[in-house]
C-alpha positions as a printed NumPy array, in Angstrom:
array([[-20.735,   7.445,   8.289],
       [-17.818,   5.118,   8.963],
       [-16.977,   4.86 ,  12.63 ],
       [-13.497,   5.742,  13.752],
       [-11.203,   3.277,  15.508],
       [-11.685,   3.751,  19.235],
       [ -8.781,   5.348,  21.036],
       [ -8.919,   3.103,  24.108],
       [ -7.586,  -0.473,  23.923],
       [-10.665,  -2.143,  25.349],
       [-13.147,  -0.596,  22.945],
       [-10.7  ,  -1.099,  20.072],
       [-10.699,  -4.831,  20.723],
       [-14.482,  -4.87 ,  20.961],
       [-14.754,  -3.095,  17.603],
       [-12.341,  -5.558,  16.012],
       [-14.246,  -8.51 ,  17.438],
       [-17.5  ,  -7.133,  16.044],
       [-16.094,  -7.5  ,  12.514],
       [-15.504, -11.264,  12.827],
       [-19.076, -12.394,  12.102],
       [-19.628, -14.049,   8.72 ],
       [-21.922, -11.24 ,   7.589],
       [-19.368,  -8.557,   8.5  ],
       [-16.544, -10.503,   6.842],
       [-18.497, -10.958,   3.6  ],
       [-19.496,  -7.3  ,   3.634],
       [-15.877,  -6.246,   4.124],
       [-14.667,  -8.622,   1.38 ],
       [-17.271,  -7.32 ,  -1.087],
       [-16.493,  -3.691,  -0.294],
       [-12.723,  -4.084,  -0.448],
       [-12.843,  -6.181,  -3.635],
       [-15.11 ,  -3.566,  -5.204],
       [-12.668,  -0.794,  -4.346],
       [ -9.826,  -2.84 ,  -5.841],
       [-11.712,  -3.284,  -9.103],
       [-12.614,   0.401,  -9.222],
       [ -8.949,   1.258,  -8.643],
       [ -7.791,  -1.068, -11.412],
       [-10.514,   0.083, -13.782],
       [ -9.455,   3.685, -13.176],
       [ -5.827,   2.667, -13.763],
       [ -6.781,   1.004, -17.055],
       [ -8.787,   3.991, -18.256],
       [ -5.92 ,   6.311, -17.367],
       [ -3.466,   3.95 , -19.07 ],
       [ -5.417,   3.963, -22.335],
       [ -5.73 ,   7.755, -22.25 ],
       [ -2.021,   8.128, -21.457],
       [ -1.164,   5.862, -24.391],
       [ -3.448,   7.902, -26.653],
       [ -2.2  ,  11.339, -25.556],
       [  1.493,  10.611, -24.972],
       [  1.876,   7.724, -27.387],
       [  3.514,   4.365, -26.655],
       [  6.831,   5.996, -25.724],
       [  5.21 ,   8.346, -23.214],
       [  3.153,   5.517, -21.749],
       [  6.315,   3.438, -21.529],
       [  7.971,   6.194, -19.509],
       [  4.926,   6.232, -17.212],
       [  5.228,   2.446, -16.763],
       [  8.941,   2.922, -16.051],
       [  8.156,   5.344, -13.226],
       [  5.484,   2.979, -11.891],
       [  8.076,   0.201, -11.644],
       [ 10.459,   2.458,  -9.715],
       [  7.612,   3.365,  -7.347],
       [  6.679,  -0.298,  -6.759],
       [ 10.237,  -1.227,  -5.829],
       [ 10.638,   1.94 ,  -3.769],
       [  7.858,   0.764,  -1.445],
       [ 10.14 ,  -2.096,  -0.364],
       [ 12.791,   0.252,   0.991],
       [ 11.481,  -0.264,   4.539],
       [ 13.259,  -3.675,   4.734],
       [ 10.398,  -5.576,   6.363],
       [  9.232,  -3.16 ,   9.06 ],
       [  5.889,  -2.81 ,   7.282],
       [  5.404,  -6.578,   7.112],
       [  6.344,  -6.892,  10.776],
       [  3.899,  -4.116,  11.646],
       [  1.091,  -5.884,   9.782],
       [  1.681,  -9.099,  11.713],
       [  2.626,  -7.916,  15.209],
       [ -0.172,  -5.373,  15.641],
       [ -2.787,  -8.101,  15.254],
       [ -0.976, -10.45 ,  17.648],
       [ -0.519,  -7.762,  20.301],
       [ -4.122,  -6.655,  19.945],
       [ -5.299, -10.233,  20.459],
       [ -3.076, -10.637,  23.521],
       [ -4.291,  -7.268,  24.885],
       [ -0.639,  -6.299,  25.392],
       [ -1.268,  -2.554,  25.447],
       [  2.281,  -1.494,  26.36 ],
       [  3.991,  -3.335,  23.533],
       [  1.126,  -2.467,  21.195],
       [  1.687,   1.265,  21.681],
       [  5.446,   0.859,  21.221],
       [  4.997,  -1.211,  18.062],
       [  2.54 ,   1.288,  16.582],
       [  4.763,   4.334,  17.123],
       [  8.012,   2.577,  16.23 ],
       [  6.552,   0.943,  13.126],
       [  5.305,   4.26 ,  11.785],
       [  8.614,   5.967,  12.581],
       [ 10.699,   3.194,  11.024],
       [  8.672,   3.035,   7.813],
       [  8.697,   6.816,   7.358],
       [ 12.413,   6.999,   8.189],
       [ 13.162,   4.383,   5.524],
       [ 11.098,   6.298,   2.972],
       [ 12.814,   9.57 ,   3.893],
       [ 16.263,   7.977,   3.474],
       [ 15.214,   6.631,   0.069],
       [ 13.925,  10.066,  -0.923],
       [ 17.217,  11.649,   0.124],
       [ 19.221,   9.029,  -1.785],
       [ 17.204,   9.703,  -4.931],
       [ 17.759,  13.452,  -4.566],
       [ 21.522,  12.978,  -4.149],
       [ 21.649,  10.621,  -7.134],
       [ 19.742,  13.07 ,  -9.32 ],
       [ 22.029,  15.931,  -8.284],
       [ 25.161,  13.86 ,  -8.987],
       [ 23.929,  12.8  , -12.448],
       [ 22.087,  16.018, -13.343],
       [ 23.827,  16.642, -16.683],
       [ 23.375,  13.03 , -17.82 ],
       [ 19.724,  12.679, -16.85 ],
       [ 16.739,  13.21 , -19.088],
       [ 15.084,  16.542, -18.164],
       [ 11.901,  14.72 , -17.134],
       [ 13.84 ,  12.439, -14.778],
       [ 15.336,  15.449, -12.986],
       [ 12.017,  16.35 , -11.391],
       [ 10.073,  13.076, -11.751],
       [ 12.452,  10.897,  -9.722],
       [ 12.459,  13.145,  -6.597],
       [  8.674,  13.378,  -6.929],
       [  8.496,   9.582,  -6.874],
       [ 10.5  ,   9.61 ,  -3.631],
       [  7.943,  11.938,  -2.057],
       [  5.098,   9.755,  -3.349],
       [  6.697,   6.68 ,  -1.768],
       [  6.796,   8.494,   1.588],
       [  3.103,   9.473,   1.342],
       [  2.148,   5.957,   0.242],
       [  4.008,   4.426,   3.177],
       [  2.175,   6.693,   5.603],
       [ -1.097,   5.574,   4.025],
       [ -0.043,   1.917,   4.2  ],
       [  0.785,   2.129,   7.915],
       [ -2.641,   3.592,   8.653],
       [ -4.305,   0.949,   6.485],
       [ -2.495,  -1.756,   8.467],
       [ -3.608,  -0.191,  11.75 ],
       [ -7.233,   0.124,  10.639],
       [ -7.137,  -3.397,   9.229],
       [ -6.069,  -4.763,  12.623],
       [ -8.965,  -2.905,  14.254],
       [-11.412,  -4.352,  11.712],
       [-12.062,  -0.981,  10.062],
       [-12.076,  -2.339,   6.5  ],
       [-14.866,   0.064,   5.346],
       [-12.606,   3.033,   6.047],
       [ -9.835,   1.458,   3.946],
       [-12.361,   0.818,   1.178],
       [-13.415,   4.463,   1.377],
       [ -9.91 ,   5.868,   0.982],
       [ -9.193,   3.575,  -1.965],
       [-12.359,   4.66 ,  -3.761],
       [-11.621,   8.323,  -3.115],
       [ -8.093,   8.006,  -4.434],
       [ -9.092,   5.994,  -7.508],
       [-11.838,   8.361,  -8.617],
       [-10.17 ,  11.669,  -7.727],
       [ -6.877,  10.608,  -9.303],
       [ -8.623,   9.524, -12.508],
       [-10.583,  12.774, -12.828],
       [ -7.629,  15.052, -12.065],
       [ -5.235,  13.051, -14.264],
       [ -7.571,  13.271, -17.256],
       [ -8.028,  16.983, -16.632],
       [ -4.296,  17.793, -16.447],
       [ -2.889,  15.28 , -18.929],
       [ -3.745,  17.027, -22.235],
       [ -2.095,  20.314, -21.291],
       [  0.731,  19.246, -18.98 ],
       [  1.403,  15.673, -20.144],
       [  3.776,  13.839, -17.746],
       [  3.891,  16.786, -15.369],
       [  0.091,  16.666, -15.171],
       [  0.113,  12.955, -14.331],
       [  2.655,  13.416, -11.564],
       [  0.889,  16.493, -10.187],
       [ -2.451,  14.65 , -10.104],
       [ -0.819,  11.694,  -8.331],
       [  0.843,  13.924,  -5.747],
       [ -2.251,  16.055,  -5.058],
       [ -4.695,  13.155,  -4.775],
       [ -2.377,  10.99 ,  -2.651],
       [ -1.693,  13.91 ,  -0.317],
       [ -5.399,  14.698,   0.007],
       [ -6.529,  11.118,   0.594],
       [ -3.707,  10.499,   3.092],
       [ -4.76 ,  13.553,   5.117],
       [ -8.391,  12.365,   4.949],
       [ -7.456,   8.877,   6.154],
       [ -5.354,  10.122,   9.074],
       [ -8.105,  12.505,  10.192],
       [-10.912,   9.956,   9.863],
       [ -8.934,   7.244,  11.643],
       [ -9.047,   9.151,  14.91 ],
       [ -5.429,   8.124,  15.495],
       [ -2.914,  11.004,  15.499],
       [  0.538,  10.548,  14.018],
       [  2.819,   9.441,  16.87 ],
       [  6.541,   9.144,  16.216],
       [  8.826,   7.297,  18.619],
       [ 11.651,   4.815,  18.304],
       [ 11.938,   1.864,  20.673],
       [ 14.861,  -0.37 ,  19.773],
       [ 13.298,  -3.547,  21.267],
       [ 10.089,  -2.87 ,  19.322],
       [ 12.075,  -2.132,  16.146],
       [ 14.051,  -5.374,  16.504],
       [ 10.818,  -7.334,  16.974],
       [  9.23 ,  -5.73 ,  13.916],
       [ 12.322,  -6.369,  11.813],
       [ 12.754,  -9.972,  13.006],
       [  9.107, -10.71 ,  12.262],
       [  8.896,  -8.83 ,   8.993],
       [ 12.217,  -9.394,   7.224],
       [ 11.48 , -12.977,   6.048],
       [  8.06 , -11.83 ,   4.825],
       [  9.704,  -8.84 ,   3.139],
       [ 12.098, -11.16 ,   1.314],
       [  9.155, -13.249,   0.141],
       [  7.198, -10.181,  -1.017],
       [ 10.214,  -8.718,  -2.793],
       [ 10.823, -12.036,  -4.556],
       [  7.167, -12.213,  -5.534],
       [  7.301,  -8.658,  -6.875],
       [ 10.45 ,  -9.444,  -8.837],
       [  8.966, -12.61 , -10.337],
       [  5.684, -10.873, -11.145],
       [  7.461,  -7.953, -12.827],
       [ 10.561,  -9.603, -14.268],
       [  9.015,  -9.456, -17.727],
       [  8.323,  -5.715, -17.42 ],
       [ 11.819,  -5.087, -16.055],
       [ 13.353,  -6.954, -19.005],
       [ 11.175,  -5.089, -21.502],
       [ 12.122,  -1.806, -19.795],
       [ 15.834,  -2.681, -19.893],
       [ 16.11 ,  -4.205, -23.37 ],
       [ 13.375,  -2.737, -25.558],
       [ 12.134,   0.757, -26.264],
       [  9.83 ,   2.616, -23.855],
       [  7.065,   2.273, -26.453],
       [  7.19 ,  -1.528, -26.101],
       [  6.959,  -1.256, -22.305],
       [  3.884,   0.962, -22.661],
       [  2.056,  -1.567, -24.822],
       [  3.129,  -4.479, -22.628],
       [  2.123,  -2.656, -19.443],
       [ -1.489,  -2.32 , -20.601],
       [ -1.672,  -6.082, -21.085],
       [ -0.236,  -6.705, -17.61 ],
       [ -2.867,  -4.42 , -16.073],
       [ -5.676,  -6.305, -17.811],
       [ -4.364,  -9.729, -16.79 ],
       [ -4.043,  -8.709, -13.112],
       [ -7.817,  -8.319, -12.681],
       [ -8.413, -12.041, -12.167],
       [ -6.806, -12.221,  -8.727],
       [ -8.482,  -9.381,  -6.827],
       [-11.438, -11.325,  -5.412],
       [ -9.123, -13.854,  -3.748],
       [ -6.808, -11.061,  -2.594],
       [ -9.754,  -9.308,  -0.932],
       [-10.621, -12.421,   1.103],
       [ -7.038, -12.685,   2.327],
       [ -6.855,  -8.97 ,   3.13 ],
       [ -9.932,  -9.156,   5.378],
       [ -9.389, -12.462,   7.195],
       [ -5.601, -12.204,   7.775],
       [ -5.862,  -9.709,  10.688],
       [ -8.682, -11.79 ,  12.171],
       [ -6.369, -14.829,  12.157],
       [ -3.587, -12.842,  13.805],
       [ -5.87 , -11.455,  16.501],
       [ -7.484, -14.811,  17.314],
       [ -4.189, -16.67 ,  17.387],
       [ -2.623, -13.973,  19.545],
       [ -5.534, -14.312,  21.962],
       [ -5.859, -18.121,  22.122],
       [ -2.707, -19.685,  20.601],
       [ -5.146, -22.295,  19.249],
       [ -4.905, -22.919,  15.464],
       [ -8.239, -24.75 ,  15.539],
       [ -9.985, -21.444,  16.338],
       [ -8.994, -20.177,  12.897],
       [-10.781, -22.9  ,  10.911],
       [-14.25 , -21.365,  10.896],
       [-12.918, -17.989,   9.788],
       [-11.194, -19.641,   6.821],
       [-13.866, -22.082,   5.701],
       [-16.969, -19.872,   5.887],
       [-15.777, -16.796,   3.976],
       [-14.067, -18.838,   1.243],
       [-16.825, -21.432,   0.777]])
């Protein structure tokens, strides 16, 4: 059974430090990379079944909603990126006061941004109700709710990542990938797009609740303006970079979605999913060693200490 992140700062640091050995790093990389491939394989299987059941036009609409979801995750304006970076630094410096403030404020800020986005989508749908496709009337607000649930999951993943609890992150990804695939395939033939959205909402809600409970860290909401400013100042440049990267990576899909028929986007989206598989091993290495770098640099301020943790896992 995966151990929970300790609730006291001292034991939390000890747990994080225990995951910095080469064996632990390689184990975490293998597990996380495996969960990524399972997730993408499940996405591909679901994509082929969606294309078969709904046809290229229906699959194109599904890809259209996926694009909206991807961009919706960036509505937090860099607080998430700042959270990812500052938690590791503060943990390494053993700055418990600012660590607690950053944790609570980061979670509050990210959820507040998602809630505002959800509200904006609801208002937009209501204002354009007569002009919207009937599917968009319920699908777009559902996407807003899914963004909020995903952001809650992402904050907990960032927290667990800082504590070195990569196996727990691997576990939630595997549970979501497999449960979402099974439920989607079960509901798709009878309910079509409604079944896909319902499966997404049910499985994301269930796995988010599981992750929060298993983390041992209750949801704590608070807003400290100094902590929020620090998170924003740290994260906004990284957010701009990530948003630019997302735009460049998806500019072809956005153009296809804007210019061509939904059927063309569906066919093109399957090819994009297949081509994305090549990068997940390298992404897994970065996902595991990045919080180790942050923690060590926060503790020592010595860049030379980071060399071994870069060279050994990537050799």
